[in-house]
mmCIF file of C-alpha atoms in Angstrom:
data_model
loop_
_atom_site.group_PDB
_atom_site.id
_atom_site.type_symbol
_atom_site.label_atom_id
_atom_site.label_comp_id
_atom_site.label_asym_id
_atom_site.label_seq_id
_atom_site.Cartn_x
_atom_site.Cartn_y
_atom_site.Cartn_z
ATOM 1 C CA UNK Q 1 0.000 0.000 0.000
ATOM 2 C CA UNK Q 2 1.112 3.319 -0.940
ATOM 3 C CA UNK Q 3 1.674 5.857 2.021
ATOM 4 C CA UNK Q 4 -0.709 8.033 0.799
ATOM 5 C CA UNK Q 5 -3.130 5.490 0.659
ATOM 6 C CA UNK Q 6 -2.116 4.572 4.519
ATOM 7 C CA UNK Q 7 -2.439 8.322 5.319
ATOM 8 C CA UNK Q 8 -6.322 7.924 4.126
ATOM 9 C CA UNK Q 9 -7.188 4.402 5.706
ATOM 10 C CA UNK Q 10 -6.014 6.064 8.974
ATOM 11 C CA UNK Q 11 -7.790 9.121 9.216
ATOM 12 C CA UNK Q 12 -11.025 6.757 7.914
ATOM 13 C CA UNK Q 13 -10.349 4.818 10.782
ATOM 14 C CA UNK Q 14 -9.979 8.308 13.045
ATOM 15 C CA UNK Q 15 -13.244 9.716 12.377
ATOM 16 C CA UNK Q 16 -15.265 6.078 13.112
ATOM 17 C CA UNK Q 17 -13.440 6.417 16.712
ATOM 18 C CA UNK Q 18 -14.594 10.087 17.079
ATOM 19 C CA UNK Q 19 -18.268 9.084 15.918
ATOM 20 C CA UNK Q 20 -18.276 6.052 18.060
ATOM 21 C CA UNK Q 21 -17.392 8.388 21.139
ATOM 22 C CA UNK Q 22 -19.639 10.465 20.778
ATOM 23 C CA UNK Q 23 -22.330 8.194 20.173
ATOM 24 C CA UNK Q 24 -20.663 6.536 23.670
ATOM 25 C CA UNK Q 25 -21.849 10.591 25.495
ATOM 26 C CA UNK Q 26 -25.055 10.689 24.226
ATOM 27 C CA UNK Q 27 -25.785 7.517 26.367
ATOM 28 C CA UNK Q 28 -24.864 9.023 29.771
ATOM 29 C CA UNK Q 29 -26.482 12.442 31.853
ATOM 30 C CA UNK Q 30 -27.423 13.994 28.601
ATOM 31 C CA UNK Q 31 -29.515 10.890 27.127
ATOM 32 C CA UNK Q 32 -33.038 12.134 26.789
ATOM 33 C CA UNK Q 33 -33.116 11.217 30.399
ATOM 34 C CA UNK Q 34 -36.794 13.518 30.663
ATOM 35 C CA UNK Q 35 -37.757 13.049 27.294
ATOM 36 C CA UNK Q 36 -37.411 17.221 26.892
ATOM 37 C CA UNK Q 37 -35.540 19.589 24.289
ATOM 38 C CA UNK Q 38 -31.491 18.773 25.654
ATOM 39 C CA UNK Q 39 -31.323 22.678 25.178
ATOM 40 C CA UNK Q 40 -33.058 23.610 28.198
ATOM 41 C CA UNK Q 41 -31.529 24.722 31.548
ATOM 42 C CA UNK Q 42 -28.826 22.716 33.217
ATOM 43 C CA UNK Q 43 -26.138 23.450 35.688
ATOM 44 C CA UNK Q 44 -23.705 21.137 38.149
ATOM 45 C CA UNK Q 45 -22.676 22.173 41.285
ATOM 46 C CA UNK Q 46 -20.258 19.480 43.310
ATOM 47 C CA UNK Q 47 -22.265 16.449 43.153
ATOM 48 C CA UNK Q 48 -25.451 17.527 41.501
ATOM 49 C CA UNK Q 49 -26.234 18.167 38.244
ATOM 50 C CA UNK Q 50 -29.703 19.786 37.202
ATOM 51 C CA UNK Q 51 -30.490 19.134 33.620
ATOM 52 C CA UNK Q 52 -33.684 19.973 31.052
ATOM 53 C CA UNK Q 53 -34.806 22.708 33.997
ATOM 54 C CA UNK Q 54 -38.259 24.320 32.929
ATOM 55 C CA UNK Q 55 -40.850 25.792 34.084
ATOM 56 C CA UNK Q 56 -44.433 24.649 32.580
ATOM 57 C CA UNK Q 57 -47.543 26.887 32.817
ATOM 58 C CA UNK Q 58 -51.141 25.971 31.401
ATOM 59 C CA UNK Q 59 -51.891 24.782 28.357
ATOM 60 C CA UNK Q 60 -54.320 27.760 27.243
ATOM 61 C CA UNK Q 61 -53.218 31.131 27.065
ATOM 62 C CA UNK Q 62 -55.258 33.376 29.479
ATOM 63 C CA UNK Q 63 -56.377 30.708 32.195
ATOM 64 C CA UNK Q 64 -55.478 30.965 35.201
ATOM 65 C CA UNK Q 65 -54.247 27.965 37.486
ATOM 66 C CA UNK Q 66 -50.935 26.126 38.751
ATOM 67 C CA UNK Q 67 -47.886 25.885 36.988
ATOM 68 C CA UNK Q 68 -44.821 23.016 37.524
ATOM 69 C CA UNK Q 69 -41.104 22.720 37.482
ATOM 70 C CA UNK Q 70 -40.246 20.226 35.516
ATOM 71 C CA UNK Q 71 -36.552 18.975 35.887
ATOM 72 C CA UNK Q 72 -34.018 15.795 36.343
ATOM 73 C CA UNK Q 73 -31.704 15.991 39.364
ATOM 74 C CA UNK Q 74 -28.851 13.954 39.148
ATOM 75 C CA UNK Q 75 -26.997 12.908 42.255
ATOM 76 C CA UNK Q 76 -23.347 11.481 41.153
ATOM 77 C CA UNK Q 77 -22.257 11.442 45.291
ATOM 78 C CA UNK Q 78 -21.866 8.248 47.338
ATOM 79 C CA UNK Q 79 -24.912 9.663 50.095
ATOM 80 C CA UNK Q 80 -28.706 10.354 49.105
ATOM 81 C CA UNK Q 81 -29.843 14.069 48.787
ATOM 82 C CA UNK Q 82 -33.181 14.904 49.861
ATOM 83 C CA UNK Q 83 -34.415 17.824 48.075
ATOM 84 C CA UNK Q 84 -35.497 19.944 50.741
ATOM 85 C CA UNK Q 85 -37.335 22.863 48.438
ATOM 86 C CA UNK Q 86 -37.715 24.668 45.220
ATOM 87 C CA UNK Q 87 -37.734 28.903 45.002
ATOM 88 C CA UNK Q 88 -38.745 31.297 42.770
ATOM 89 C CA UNK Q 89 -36.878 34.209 43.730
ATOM 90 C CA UNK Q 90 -38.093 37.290 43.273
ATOM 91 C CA UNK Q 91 -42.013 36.400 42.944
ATOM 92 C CA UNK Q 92 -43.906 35.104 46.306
ATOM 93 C CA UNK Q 93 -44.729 31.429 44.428
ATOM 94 C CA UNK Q 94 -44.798 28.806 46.474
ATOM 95 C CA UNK Q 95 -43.772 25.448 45.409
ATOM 96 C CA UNK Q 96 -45.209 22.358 46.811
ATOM 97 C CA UNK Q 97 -42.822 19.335 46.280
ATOM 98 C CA UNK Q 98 -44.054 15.535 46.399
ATOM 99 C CA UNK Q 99 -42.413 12.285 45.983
ATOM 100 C CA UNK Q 100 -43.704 9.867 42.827
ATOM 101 C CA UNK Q 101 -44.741 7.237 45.613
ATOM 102 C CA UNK Q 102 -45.791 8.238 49.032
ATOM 103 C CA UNK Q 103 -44.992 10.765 51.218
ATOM 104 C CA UNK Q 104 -42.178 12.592 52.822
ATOM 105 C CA UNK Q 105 -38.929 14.052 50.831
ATOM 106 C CA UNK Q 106 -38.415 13.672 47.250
ATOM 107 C CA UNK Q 107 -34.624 11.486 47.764
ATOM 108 C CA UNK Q 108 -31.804 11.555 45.137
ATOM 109 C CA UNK Q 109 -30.381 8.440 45.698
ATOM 110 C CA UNK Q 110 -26.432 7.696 45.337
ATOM 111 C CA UNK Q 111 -25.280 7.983 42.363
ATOM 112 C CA UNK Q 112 -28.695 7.422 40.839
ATOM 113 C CA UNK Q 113 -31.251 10.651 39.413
ATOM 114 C CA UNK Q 114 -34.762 11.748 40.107
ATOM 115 C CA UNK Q 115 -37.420 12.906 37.839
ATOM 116 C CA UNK Q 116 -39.656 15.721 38.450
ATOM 117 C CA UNK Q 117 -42.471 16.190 36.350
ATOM 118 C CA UNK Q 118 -44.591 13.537 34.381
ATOM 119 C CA UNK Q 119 -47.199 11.109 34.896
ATOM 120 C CA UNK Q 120 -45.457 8.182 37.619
ATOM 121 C CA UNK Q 121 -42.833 10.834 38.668
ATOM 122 C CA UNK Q 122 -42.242 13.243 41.597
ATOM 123 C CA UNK Q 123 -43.872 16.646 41.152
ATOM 124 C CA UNK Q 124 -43.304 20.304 41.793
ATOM 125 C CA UNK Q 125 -46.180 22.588 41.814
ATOM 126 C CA UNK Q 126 -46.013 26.448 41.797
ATOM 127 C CA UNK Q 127 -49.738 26.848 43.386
ATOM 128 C CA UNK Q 128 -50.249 30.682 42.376
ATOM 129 C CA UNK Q 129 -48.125 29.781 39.044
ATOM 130 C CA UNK Q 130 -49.894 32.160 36.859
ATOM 131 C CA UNK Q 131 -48.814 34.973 38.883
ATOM 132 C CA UNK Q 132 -45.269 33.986 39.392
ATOM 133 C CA UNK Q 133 -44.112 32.999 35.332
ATOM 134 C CA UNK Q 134 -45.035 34.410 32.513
ATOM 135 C CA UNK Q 135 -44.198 32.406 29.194
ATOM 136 C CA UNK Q 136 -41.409 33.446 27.035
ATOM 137 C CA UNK Q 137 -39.505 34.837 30.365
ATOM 138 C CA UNK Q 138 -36.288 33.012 31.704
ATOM 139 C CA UNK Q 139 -36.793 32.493 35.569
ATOM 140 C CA UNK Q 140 -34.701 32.053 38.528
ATOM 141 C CA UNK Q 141 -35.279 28.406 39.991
ATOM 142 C CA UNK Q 142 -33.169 27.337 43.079
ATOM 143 C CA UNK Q 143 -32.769 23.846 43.797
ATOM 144 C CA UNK Q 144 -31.959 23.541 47.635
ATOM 145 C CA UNK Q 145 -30.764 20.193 48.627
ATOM 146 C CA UNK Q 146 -29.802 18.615 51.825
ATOM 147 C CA UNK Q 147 -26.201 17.933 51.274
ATOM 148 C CA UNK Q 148 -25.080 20.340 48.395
ATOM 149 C CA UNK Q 149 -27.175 23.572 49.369
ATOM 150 C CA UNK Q 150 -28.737 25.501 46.894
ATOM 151 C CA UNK Q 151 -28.199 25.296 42.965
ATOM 152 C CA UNK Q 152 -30.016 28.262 41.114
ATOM 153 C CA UNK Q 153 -30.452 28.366 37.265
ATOM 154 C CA UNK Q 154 -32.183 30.564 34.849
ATOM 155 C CA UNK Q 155 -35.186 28.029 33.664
ATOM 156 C CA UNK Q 156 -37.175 28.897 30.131
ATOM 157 C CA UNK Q 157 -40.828 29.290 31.128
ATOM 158 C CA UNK Q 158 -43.214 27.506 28.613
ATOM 159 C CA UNK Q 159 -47.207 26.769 27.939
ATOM 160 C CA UNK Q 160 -47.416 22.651 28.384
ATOM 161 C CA UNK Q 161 -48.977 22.030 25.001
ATOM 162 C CA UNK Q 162 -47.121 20.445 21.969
ATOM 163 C CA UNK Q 163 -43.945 19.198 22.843
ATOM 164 C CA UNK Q 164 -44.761 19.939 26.596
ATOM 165 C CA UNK Q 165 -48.099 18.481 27.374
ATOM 166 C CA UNK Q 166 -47.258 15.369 29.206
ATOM 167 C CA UNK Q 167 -44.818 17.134 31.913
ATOM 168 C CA UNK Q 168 -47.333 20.214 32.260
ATOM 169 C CA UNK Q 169 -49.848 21.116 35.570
ATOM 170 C CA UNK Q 170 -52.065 17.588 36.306
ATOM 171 C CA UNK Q 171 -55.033 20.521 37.344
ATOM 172 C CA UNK Q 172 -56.256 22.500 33.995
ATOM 173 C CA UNK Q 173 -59.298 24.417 34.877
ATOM 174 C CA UNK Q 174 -61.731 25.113 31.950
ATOM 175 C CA UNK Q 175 -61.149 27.985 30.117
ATOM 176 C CA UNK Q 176 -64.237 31.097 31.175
ATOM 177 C CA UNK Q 177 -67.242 30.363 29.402
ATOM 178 C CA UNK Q 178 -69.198 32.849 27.146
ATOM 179 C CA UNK Q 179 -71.500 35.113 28.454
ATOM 180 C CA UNK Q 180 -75.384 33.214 28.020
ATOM 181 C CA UNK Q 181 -77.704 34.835 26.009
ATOM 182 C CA UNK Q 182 -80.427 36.500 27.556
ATOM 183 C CA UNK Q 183 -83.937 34.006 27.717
ATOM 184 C CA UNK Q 184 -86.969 35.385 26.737
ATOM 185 C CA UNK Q 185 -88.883 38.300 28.297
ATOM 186 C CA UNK Q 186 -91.983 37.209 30.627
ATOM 187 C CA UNK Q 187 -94.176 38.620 28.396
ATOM 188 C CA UNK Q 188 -93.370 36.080 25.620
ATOM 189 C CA UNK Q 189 -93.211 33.491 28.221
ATOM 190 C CA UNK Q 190 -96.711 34.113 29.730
ATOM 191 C CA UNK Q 191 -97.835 33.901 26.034
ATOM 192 C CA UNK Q 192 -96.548 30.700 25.319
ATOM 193 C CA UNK Q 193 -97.736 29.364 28.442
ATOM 194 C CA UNK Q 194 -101.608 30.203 27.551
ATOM 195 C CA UNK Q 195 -101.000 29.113 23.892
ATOM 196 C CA UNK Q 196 -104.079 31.227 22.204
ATOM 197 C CA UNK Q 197 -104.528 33.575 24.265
ATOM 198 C CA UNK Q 198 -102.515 37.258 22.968
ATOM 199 C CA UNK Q 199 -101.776 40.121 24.531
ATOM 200 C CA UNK Q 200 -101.059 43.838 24.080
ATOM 201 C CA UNK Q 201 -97.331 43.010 23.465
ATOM 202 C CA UNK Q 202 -97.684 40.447 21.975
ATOM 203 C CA UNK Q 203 -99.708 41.746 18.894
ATOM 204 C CA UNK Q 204 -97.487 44.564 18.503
ATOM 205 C CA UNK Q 205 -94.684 41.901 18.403
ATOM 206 C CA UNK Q 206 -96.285 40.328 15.825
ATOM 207 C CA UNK Q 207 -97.352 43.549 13.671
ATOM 208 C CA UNK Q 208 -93.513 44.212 13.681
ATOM 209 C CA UNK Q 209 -92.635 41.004 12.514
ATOM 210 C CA UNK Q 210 -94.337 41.676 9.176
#
């Protein structure tokens, strides 16, 4: 074999290597772990790494009702992590934080991860959520856990519909109904209730008609 013909069978052979690593990365933290856009917030601190970090607000613009943090905590430590709380800073939302099974602390176990959002997994619900996000905003979101202390990232706020839907708020009140027409005056109801016998109104209702 010629050596430029070696030169080209190994740098063939380089770039399968490179491709096979990275195909190796995708299968680790960053593997569609939540299921949601790999683009969204994510931060590590220490032990702890918070990745796909959003905040999901109801499905139809204008209604008002909860909203959710939806999330994957990652706890690469040798102890369990409890997470203790969630914060909004600067809004007065109030986050209410359950385990998938149970009661008690949501745990991060040792070198394991927890989900948060999504039907069979923990939850995270900002009760007055309308008032605290508004969609298109980036907001703070601190992560305080028992071990590491508090991890803070800037989290996209988004409606859960489309791509969102299955991680959004569990509780979607109806959206306000219209206004109901008004029924008909008494008049016209007394006159349908006696069936042949007319009245004042009603002739000139019916003069006006034609």
């Amino acid at each position: 074999m010629s050596r430029s013909l070696r030169r080209g069978a190994l740098a063939a052979t380089a770039i399968v290597f490179s491709i096979a690593a990275l195909s190796a990365c995708g299968a680790g933290n960053d593997a569609q772990t939540l299921g949601v856009r790999p683009d969204n917030a994510a931060v590590s601190v220490d032990d702890v790494k918070i990745q796909n970090a959003v905040v999901i607000t109801q499905p139809t613009p204008g209604v008002k009702g909860p909203a959710v943090v939806s999330a994957t905590v990652f706890n690469n430590g040798g102890q369990d992590q409890t997470l203790d709380a969630i914060t909004l800073p600067g809004t007065t939302a109030t986050v209410k934080l359950k385990p998938a099974e149970g009661t008690g602390p949501v745990t991060v176990p040792a070198g394991g991860s927890v989900v948060i959002g999504g039907e069979g997994n923990a939850t995270a619900v900002i009760e007055n959520g309308t008032e605290a996000a508004k969609n298109g905003d980036a907001q703070k979101v601190v992560f305080k856990l028992s071990k590491t202390g508090d991890v803070a990232l800037e989290a996209f706020v988004v409606r859960g519909s489309g791509y969102y839907k299955g991680f959004g708020p569990s509780e979607v009140p109806a959206p306000p109904s219209a206004t109901p027409t008004a029924s008909a005056t008494p008049g016209g109801e007394h006159g349908a209730e006696h069936g042949g016998e007319s009245s004042p109104s009603g002739e000139a209702s019916h003069a006006s008609g034609h």
